[in-house]
Coordinates of N, CA and C in Angstrom, one line a residue:
M1 N 116.2 165.8 162.0 CA 114.9 166.4 162.5 C 113.9 166.2 161.5
R2 N 114.3 166.4 160.2 CA 113.4 166.3 159.1 C 112.7 164.8 159.1
L3 N 113.5 163.9 159.4 CA 113.0 162.5 159.5 C 111.9 162.3 160.5
I4 N 112.1 162.9 161.7 CA 111.1 162.9 162.8 C 109.8 163.7 162.3
A5 N 110.0 164.7 161.8 CA 108.9 165.5 161.3 C 108.0 164.8 160.2
A6 N 108.7 164.1 159.3 CA 108.1 163.2 158.2 C 107.3 162.1 158.9
I7 N 107.8 161.5 159.9 CA 107.3 160.4 160.6 C 106.0 160.9 161.4
V8 N 106.1 162.1 162.0 CA 104.9 162.6 162.7 C 103.9 163.0 161.7
V9 N 104.2 163.6 160.6 CA 103.2 163.9 159.5 C 102.5 162.7 158.9
L10 N 103.4 161.7 158.7 CA 102.7 160.4 158.1 C 101.9 159.7 159.2
T11 N 102.2 159.7 160.5 CA 101.5 159.1 161.5 C 100.1 159.9 161.6
L12 N 100.1 161.2 161.5 CA 98.8 161.9 161.6 C 98.0 161.7 160.4
V13 N 98.5 161.5 159.3 CA 97.8 161.2 158.1 C 97.2 159.8 158.2
A14 N 98.0 158.9 158.7 CA 97.4 157.5 158.9 C 96.4 157.6 160.0
I15 N 96.4 158.3 161.0 CA 95.4 158.3 162.0 C 94.2 158.9 161.4
G16 N 94.3 160.0 160.6 CA 93.1 160.6 159.9 C 92.4 159.6 159.0
A17 N 93.2 159.0 158.2 CA 92.7 158.0 157.1 C 92.0 157.0 157.9
G18 N 92.5 156.4 158.9 CA 91.9 155.3 159.7 C 90.6 155.7 160.2
A19 N 90.6 156.9 160.9 CA 89.3 157.5 161.5 C 88.2 157.7 160.4
L20 N 88.5 158.2 159.2 CA 87.6 158.4 158.2 C 87.0 157.0 157.7
A21 N 87.9 156.0 157.5 CA 87.5 154.7 157.0 C 86.7 154.1 158.1
G22 N 86.9 154.2 159.4 CA 86.1 153.7 160.4 C 84.8 154.2 160.6
L23 N 84.6 155.6 160.3 CA 83.4 156.2 160.4 C 82.6 155.9 159.2
H24 N 83.1 155.7 158.0 CA 82.5 155.2 156.9 C 81.9 153.7 157.0
L25 N 82.8 152.9 157.6 CA 82.4 151.5 157.8 C 81.2 151.4 158.8
F26 N 81.3 152.2 159.8 CA 80.3 152.3 160.9 C 78.9 152.7 160.3
A27 N 79.0 153.8 159.5 CA 77.7 154.2 158.8 C 77.1 153.2 157.9
T28 N 78.1 152.5 157.3 CA 77.6 151.5 156.2 C 76.9 150.3 157.0
A29 N 77.5 149.9 158.2 CA 76.9 148.8 159.0 C 75.6 149.3 159.7
E30 N 75.5 150.5 160.1 CA 74.2 150.9 160.5 C 73.0 150.8 159.5
R31 N 73.4 151.3 158.2 CA 72.4 151.3 157.2 C 71.9 149.8 156.9
V32 N 72.9 148.9 156.9 CA 72.6 147.5 156.6 C 71.7 146.9 157.7
A33 N 72.1 147.3 158.9 CA 71.3 146.8 160.1 C 69.9 147.4 160.1
D34 N 69.7 148.6 159.7 CA 68.3 149.2 159.6 C 67.6 148.6 158.5
A35 N 68.2 148.2 157.4 CA 67.6 147.6 156.2 C 67.2 146.2 156.6
K36 N 67.9 145.4 157.4 CA 67.5 144.1 157.8 C 66.4 144.1 158.9
K37 N 66.2 145.2 159.6 CA 65.3 145.3 160.5 C 63.9 145.6 159.9
S38 N 63.9 146.3 158.8 CA 62.7 146.8 158.2 C 62.2 145.7 157.2
A39 N 63.2 144.9 156.7 CA 62.9 143.8 155.8 C 62.0 142.7 156.4
T40 N 60.9 142.3 155.7 CA 60.1 141.2 156.2 C 60.6 139.9 155.7
P41 N 60.7 138.8 156.6 CA 61.3 137.6 156.1 C 60.2 136.9 155.1
P42 N 60.6 136.1 154.2 CA 59.8 135.5 153.3 C 58.9 134.4 154.2
P43 N 57.7 134.2 153.7 CA 56.9 133.2 154.5 C 57.5 131.8 154.2
L44 N 57.4 131.0 155.3 CA 57.8 129.7 155.2 C 56.8 128.8 154.5
A45 N 57.2 128.0 153.5 CA 56.3 127.1 152.9 C 56.0 125.9 153.7
S46 N 54.8 125.5 153.9 CA 54.3 124.4 154.6 C 54.0 123.2 153.6
S47 N 54.4 122.1 154.0 CA 53.9 120.8 153.1 C 52.5 120.4 153.5
Y48 N 52.0 121.0 154.5 CA 50.6 120.6 155.0 C 49.6 121.6 154.6
A49 N 48.5 121.2 154.3 CA 47.4 122.1 154.1 C 46.7 122.7 155.4
G50 N 45.9 123.6 155.3 CA 45.3 124.3 156.5 C 44.5 123.3 157.3
S51 N 44.1 122.2 156.8 CA 43.2 121.3 157.6 C 44.0 120.2 158.3
A52 N 45.3 120.2 158.1 CA 46.2 119.3 158.8 C 46.3 119.6 160.4
R53 N 46.3 118.6 161.1 CA 46.4 118.8 162.6 C 47.3 117.8 163.2
L54 N 48.1 118.3 164.2 CA 49.1 117.4 164.9 C 48.4 116.8 166.1
R55 N 48.4 115.6 166.3 CA 47.7 115.0 167.4 C 48.8 114.0 168.1
K56 N 49.1 114.2 169.4 CA 50.0 113.5 170.1 C 49.4 112.1 170.6
L57 N 50.1 111.1 170.5 CA 49.8 109.8 170.9 C 50.4 109.6 172.3
S58 N 49.8 108.8 173.2 CA 50.3 108.6 174.4 C 51.6 107.7 174.4
P59 N 52.4 107.9 175.4 CA 53.6 107.1 175.3 C 53.4 105.7 175.3
I60 N 54.2 104.9 174.6 CA 54.1 103.4 174.4 C 55.3 102.8 174.9
V61 N 55.1 101.8 175.9 CA 56.2 101.1 176.4 C 55.9 99.6 176.2
T62 N 56.9 98.9 175.7 CA 56.7 97.4 175.3 C 58.0 96.8 175.2
N63 N 58.0 95.4 175.3 CA 59.2 94.7 175.2 C 59.5 94.3 173.7
L64 N 60.7 94.1 173.3 CA 61.0 93.9 171.9 C 61.2 92.2 171.9
A65 N 61.2 91.8 170.6 CA 61.2 90.3 170.3 C 62.6 89.8 170.6
A66 N 63.7 90.5 170.3 CA 65.1 89.9 170.6 C 65.9 91.0 170.8
P67 N 66.6 90.9 172.0 CA 66.5 90.0 173.1 C 65.4 90.3 173.9
A68 N 64.9 89.3 174.6 CA 63.6 89.5 175.3 C 63.7 90.4 176.4
N69 N 64.8 90.7 177.1 CA 65.0 91.6 178.2 C 65.1 93.0 177.8
N70 N 65.0 93.4 176.5 CA 65.0 94.8 176.1 C 63.6 95.4 175.9
W71 N 63.5 96.6 176.4 CA 62.3 97.3 176.3 C 62.4 98.6 175.4
A72 N 61.3 99.1 175.0 CA 61.3 100.2 174.0 C 60.2 101.1 174.5
R73 N 60.6 102.5 174.6 CA 59.6 103.5 175.0 C 59.6 104.5 173.8
I74 N 58.4 104.7 173.2 CA 58.3 105.6 172.0 C 57.2 106.6 172.3
E75 N 57.5 107.8 172.0 CA 56.6 108.9 172.0 C 56.4 109.5 170.6
A76 N 55.2 109.5 170.1 CA 55.0 110.0 168.7 C 53.8 110.9 168.6
S77 N 53.6 111.5 167.5 CA 52.6 112.3 167.0 C 52.2 112.0 165.6
M78 N 50.8 112.3 165.3 CA 50.4 111.9 164.0 C 49.9 113.2 163.4
V79 N 50.1 113.3 162.1 CA 49.5 114.4 161.3 C 48.3 113.9 160.6
T80 N 47.1 114.5 160.9 CA 45.9 114.1 160.4 C 45.1 115.1 159.6
E81 N 44.2 114.6 158.8 CA 43.2 115.5 158.3 C 42.3 115.9 159.3
S82 N 41.4 117.0 159.0 CA 40.5 117.4 159.9 C 39.5 116.3 160.2
M83 N 39.3 116.0 161.5 CA 38.3 115.0 162.0 C 37.9 115.3 163.4
S84 N 36.9 114.7 163.9 CA 36.3 115.0 165.2 C 37.4 114.5 166.3
D85 N 37.3 115.1 167.5 CA 38.2 114.6 168.5 C 38.0 113.2 168.9
E86 N 36.7 112.7 168.9 CA 36.4 111.3 169.2 C 37.0 110.4 168.3
D87 N 36.7 110.6 166.9 CA 37.3 109.8 165.8 C 38.8 109.9 166.1
A88 N 39.4 110.9 166.4 CA 41.0 111.0 166.3 C 41.3 110.2 167.6
G89 N 40.7 110.2 168.6 CA 41.0 109.5 169.8 C 41.0 108.0 169.6
I90 N 39.9 107.6 168.9 CA 39.7 106.2 168.5 C 40.9 105.7 167.6
L91 N 41.2 106.5 166.6 CA 42.2 106.2 165.6 C 43.6 106.2 166.4
A92 N 43.9 107.1 167.2 CA 45.1 107.2 168.0 C 45.3 105.8 168.9
A93 N 44.2 105.3 169.4 CA 44.3 104.1 170.1 C 44.6 102.9 169.2
H94 N 44.0 102.8 168.1 CA 44.2 101.8 167.1 C 45.7 101.9 166.7
I95 N 46.2 103.0 166.4 CA 47.6 103.2 165.8 C 48.6 102.8 166.9
S96 N 48.2 103.2 168.2 CA 49.1 102.8 169.3 C 49.2 101.3 169.4
E97 N 48.0 100.5 169.2 CA 48.1 99.1 169.2 C 48.9 98.5 168.0
D98 N 48.9 99.2 166.9 CA 49.8 98.7 165.8 C 51.2 98.9 166.1
I99 N 51.6 100.0 166.7 CA 53.0 100.3 167.2 C 53.5 99.2 168.1
V100 N 52.6 98.9 169.1 CA 53.0 97.9 170.1 C 53.2 96.5 169.3
T101 N 52.3 96.1 168.5 CA 52.5 95.0 167.7 C 53.8 94.9 166.8
Y102 N 54.0 96.0 166.2 CA 55.2 96.1 165.4 C 56.4 95.9 166.3
L103 N 56.5 96.7 167.4 CA 57.7 96.7 168.3 C 58.0 95.3 168.9
R104 N 56.9 94.6 169.2 CA 57.0 93.3 169.8 C 57.6 92.3 168.9
S105 N 57.4 92.5 167.5 CA 57.9 91.7 166.6 C 59.4 92.1 166.0
A106 N 60.0 93.1 166.5 CA 61.1 93.6 166.0 C 62.3 93.4 167.0
S107 N 63.6 93.3 166.5 CA 64.7 93.2 167.3 C 65.5 94.6 167.4
V108 N 66.4 94.7 168.3 CA 67.2 95.9 168.6 C 68.1 96.2 167.3
A109 N 68.4 95.1 166.7 CA 69.4 95.4 165.5 C 68.7 96.1 164.4
Q110 N 67.4 96.1 164.3 CA 66.6 96.7 163.2 C 66.7 98.3 163.5
F111 N 66.9 98.7 164.7 CA 66.8 100.2 165.0 C 68.1 100.8 165.0
E112 N 69.2 100.1 164.8 CA 70.6 100.7 164.9 C 70.9 101.6 163.7
G113 N 71.4 102.8 164.2 CA 71.8 103.8 163.1 C 70.7 104.6 162.6
S114 N 71.1 105.6 161.8 CA 70.0 106.5 161.2 C 69.1 105.7 160.2
R115 N 69.7 104.8 159.4 CA 68.9 104.1 158.6 C 67.8 103.3 159.3
G116 N 68.2 102.6 160.3 CA 67.3 101.8 161.2 C 66.1 102.7 161.7
L117 N 66.4 103.9 162.2 CA 65.4 104.8 162.6 C 64.5 105.3 161.5
Q118 N 65.0 105.6 160.4 CA 64.3 106.0 159.2 C 63.4 104.8 158.7
H119 N 63.9 103.6 158.7 CA 63.0 102.5 158.3 C 61.8 102.4 159.3
L120 N 62.2 102.5 160.7 CA 61.1 102.3 161.6 C 60.1 103.5 161.4
R121 N 60.5 104.7 161.2 CA 59.5 105.8 160.9 C 58.7 105.5 159.6
D122 N 59.4 105.1 158.6 CA 58.7 104.8 157.4 C 57.6 103.6 157.6
D123 N 58.0 102.6 158.3 CA 57.1 101.4 158.6 C 55.9 101.9 159.4
L124 N 56.1 102.6 160.5 CA 55.0 103.1 161.3 C 54.1 104.0 160.5
T125 N 54.7 105.0 159.6 CA 53.8 105.8 158.9 C 52.9 105.0 158.0
E126 N 53.6 104.0 157.4 CA 52.8 103.3 156.4 C 51.6 102.4 157.1
R127 N 52.0 101.9 158.3 CA 50.9 101.2 159.0 C 49.8 102.2 159.5
A128 N 50.2 103.3 159.9 CA 49.2 104.3 160.3 C 48.3 104.8 159.1
A129 N 48.9 105.0 158.0 CA 48.1 105.4 156.8 C 47.1 104.2 156.4
I130 N 47.5 103.1 156.5 CA 46.7 101.9 156.1 C 45.6 101.8 157.1
R131 N 45.9 101.9 158.4 CA 44.9 101.7 159.5 C 43.9 102.9 159.4
S132 N 44.3 104.0 159.0 CA 43.3 105.1 158.9 C 42.7 105.4 157.6
S133 N 43.0 104.6 156.7 CA 42.5 104.7 155.2 C 43.0 106.0 154.7
G134 N 44.2 106.4 154.9 CA 44.8 107.6 154.3 C 44.5 108.9 155.1
K135 N 43.9 108.9 156.3 CA 43.7 110.1 157.1 C 44.9 110.5 157.8
V136 N 45.8 109.6 158.0 CA 47.1 110.0 158.7 C 48.1 110.2 157.6
R137 N 48.6 111.5 157.5 CA 49.5 111.8 156.5 C 51.0 111.4 157.0
E138 N 51.3 111.5 158.2 CA 52.7 111.1 158.7 C 52.7 110.8 160.2
L139 N 53.6 109.9 160.6 CA 53.7 109.7 161.9 C 55.1 110.2 162.4
I140 N 55.1 111.0 163.3 CA 56.4 111.7 163.7 C 56.9 111.0 165.0
I141 N 58.0 110.5 164.9 CA 58.7 109.9 166.2 C 59.3 111.0 167.0
E142 N 58.8 111.3 168.2 CA 59.5 112.4 169.0 C 60.6 111.8 169.7
T143 N 60.3 110.8 170.5 CA 61.5 110.0 171.3 C 61.3 108.5 171.1
L144 N 62.5 107.9 171.1 CA 62.7 106.5 171.1 C 63.8 106.1 172.0
V145 N 63.4 105.3 173.1 CA 64.4 104.8 174.0 C 64.3 103.4 174.1
I146 N 65.4 102.7 173.9 CA 65.5 101.2 174.0 C 66.5 101.0 175.1
Q147 N 66.0 100.1 176.0 CA 66.8 99.8 177.3 C 66.9 98.3 177.4

């Protein structure tokens, strides 16, 4: 009988200790959640100045040099300095022509893998910067489909 009483007492003590520990953990979790809600996130640092503007180029579809039956469709945007909409439209048309010229002289093997895509992005960004006399900071490739 003493053994059963000891087990019952130990069980009640364990239930009480578990309940107190649970209440303490619950209160701590609520304090942490409230602190996270009231904390303001740090501002994100931008690599572009306030005058930078993202301008979308019209989609470009052209055939590739090798093999001749492959086609490429590219959608891109350019990050430019502040300029008028008319100048930006003219610049976008010239850059689109440069992209078509580049893609027509390229083969499918040049775009394979992540390195190929990175080289394409770097080459197109360099061509856009040269064409714009440094007004285009970056050319962002949004989609590239080769069929």
